[in-house]
């Protein structure tokens, strides 16, 4: 059932191109996103003045990317919340203006389900992005967009995350187009770029050996930092979660500009840093941050786009992702982060698919 792979996690990493194609292509009709949801007409979509994205763990990290891309393209303010925080903080919801998007792979996460119920009770439209058909969240939400990743068995979420990202992109493109912020041609171009991503992921998957090599260099670390800016900050959080979840190496993720506000004091020769720098407009700033940590002895793994101009000695290690529309880079960056975590876990002899103390579906609060 592992299809020849040693672990479900690796199988699921390699299933990502297909999972994204299955999720995205049925939703692009005549060059524009179409979710086929009767309750969410273009008029209704256009009327939302604020969006909340509520989820836990990796699904929440997908929501963070969702916030960036929806705000950038559709210019609607988005708040992202951890379900277990949202439900106890008396969120100020407005049934006339707000949309609540709930993201969950399993559709059964207790806090996420409770957050959905709270939003519904307050009369706000709830849209669930769910992988498991017929799950509680899918049944109770006002509208559903299914991610078609297929069953995800490994506790560490991989393909469910990248398909959640692809739905966030589709949604952002849809919102921007109904609001008239992008024309038909721009809409079709973005849809084409999204549809072409699976082929780019195939390219990234060919970097497995490099990811394994870097993992072998970092496998004995006690702590690892992940840093990034903008979209890459959200990916730092996800890369850090993936690594600590399955390898038991402590790691933390920081917005790179925050280092000098406290955490740079932790940088020593024993603190390797994974620096994600895929966004050209933030690259110079990232270079400064990388130099700051290297001066203090950190060994750096840089994840950047192919062809990025950089000094030869900027970092000890590099993993490149294809040079592609940067707006979509999270979907490409996620893959080497998953592989880095995977190989680190394997090299440390951990139980990759079933890390200690964790369950696939968190149905208790
Ligand atoms: O099933 P859900 O998407 O609601 O699960 C949410 C989290 O429990 C889940 O993403 C968790 O963080 C993963 N194990 C991370 O790899």
mmCIF file of N, CA and C and ligand atoms in Angstrom, residues 56-59 104-106 109 155-157 242 245 362, ligand 1:
data_model
loop_
_atom_site.group_PDB
_atom_site.id
_atom_site.type_symbol
_atom_site.label_atom_id
_atom_site.label_comp_id
_atom_site.label_asym_id
_atom_site.label_seq_id
_atom_site.Cartn_x
_atom_site.Cartn_y
_atom_site.Cartn_z
ATOM 1 N N UNK A 56 -5.944 24.673 12.260
ATOM 2 C CA UNK A 56 -4.886 24.287 13.209
ATOM 3 C C UNK A 56 -3.660 23.773 12.457
ATOM 4 N N UNK A 57 -2.518 23.910 13.057
ATOM 5 C CA UNK A 57 -1.285 23.285 12.568
ATOM 6 C C UNK A 57 -0.955 23.667 11.137
ATOM 7 N N UNK A 58 -0.642 22.653 10.358
ATOM 8 C CA UNK A 58 -0.264 22.879 8.959
ATOM 9 C C UNK A 58 -1.380 23.573 8.178
ATOM 10 N N UNK A 59 -2.620 23.219 8.470
ATOM 11 C CA UNK A 59 -3.740 23.848 7.762
ATOM 12 C C UNK A 59 -3.774 25.350 8.057
ATOM 13 N N UNK A 104 -9.230 22.208 6.822
ATOM 14 C CA UNK A 104 -8.897 20.990 7.568
ATOM 15 C C UNK A 104 -8.726 19.813 6.623
ATOM 16 N N UNK A 105 -7.650 19.102 6.783
ATOM 17 C CA UNK A 105 -7.450 17.882 5.992
ATOM 18 C C UNK A 105 -8.495 16.857 6.402
ATOM 19 N N UNK A 106 -8.527 16.532 7.696
ATOM 20 C CA UNK A 106 -9.387 15.436 8.171
ATOM 21 C C UNK A 106 -10.856 15.823 8.211
ATOM 22 N N UNK A 109 -11.036 17.810 13.096
ATOM 23 C CA UNK A 109 -10.264 18.430 14.181
ATOM 24 C C UNK A 109 -11.222 19.163 15.136
ATOM 25 N N UNK A 155 1.305 11.028 9.536
ATOM 26 C CA UNK A 155 0.837 12.067 10.462
ATOM 27 C C UNK A 155 1.272 13.449 9.971
ATOM 28 N N UNK A 156 2.489 13.538 9.458
ATOM 29 C CA UNK A 156 2.965 14.833 8.940
ATOM 30 C C UNK A 156 2.246 15.142 7.627
ATOM 31 N N UNK A 157 1.609 16.274 7.610
ATOM 32 C CA UNK A 157 0.821 16.640 6.431
ATOM 33 C C UNK A 157 1.726 17.178 5.323
ATOM 34 N N UNK A 242 7.272 20.905 10.323
ATOM 35 C CA UNK A 242 7.491 19.586 9.720
ATOM 36 C C UNK A 242 8.729 18.940 10.319
ATOM 37 N N UNK A 245 8.287 18.034 14.122
ATOM 38 C CA UNK A 245 7.252 17.009 14.305
ATOM 39 C C UNK A 245 7.802 15.599 14.082
ATOM 40 N N UNK A 362 -6.939 14.997 15.163
ATOM 41 C CA UNK A 362 -6.959 15.449 16.563
ATOM 42 C C UNK A 362 -8.405 15.774 16.967
HETATM 43 O O1 LIG B 1 -6.933 17.482 9.848
HETATM 44 P P1 LIG B 1 -6.506 18.914 10.065
HETATM 45 O O2 LIG B 1 -6.005 19.559 8.806
HETATM 46 O O3 LIG B 1 -7.597 19.740 10.690
HETATM 47 O O4 LIG B 1 -5.315 18.830 11.068
HETATM 48 C C1 LIG B 1 -4.710 19.991 11.581
HETATM 49 C C2 LIG B 1 -3.392 19.672 12.260
HETATM 50 O O5 LIG B 1 -3.587 18.783 13.318
HETATM 51 C C3 LIG B 1 -2.361 19.072 11.292
HETATM 52 O O6 LIG B 1 -2.155 19.876 10.173
HETATM 53 C C4 LIG B 1 -1.020 18.852 11.992
HETATM 54 O O7 LIG B 1 -0.453 20.086 12.333
HETATM 55 C C5 LIG B 1 -0.074 18.029 11.114
HETATM 56 N N1 LIG B 1 0.308 16.833 11.812
HETATM 57 C C6 LIG B 1 1.173 18.766 10.703
HETATM 58 O O8 LIG B 1 1.985 18.007 9.881
#
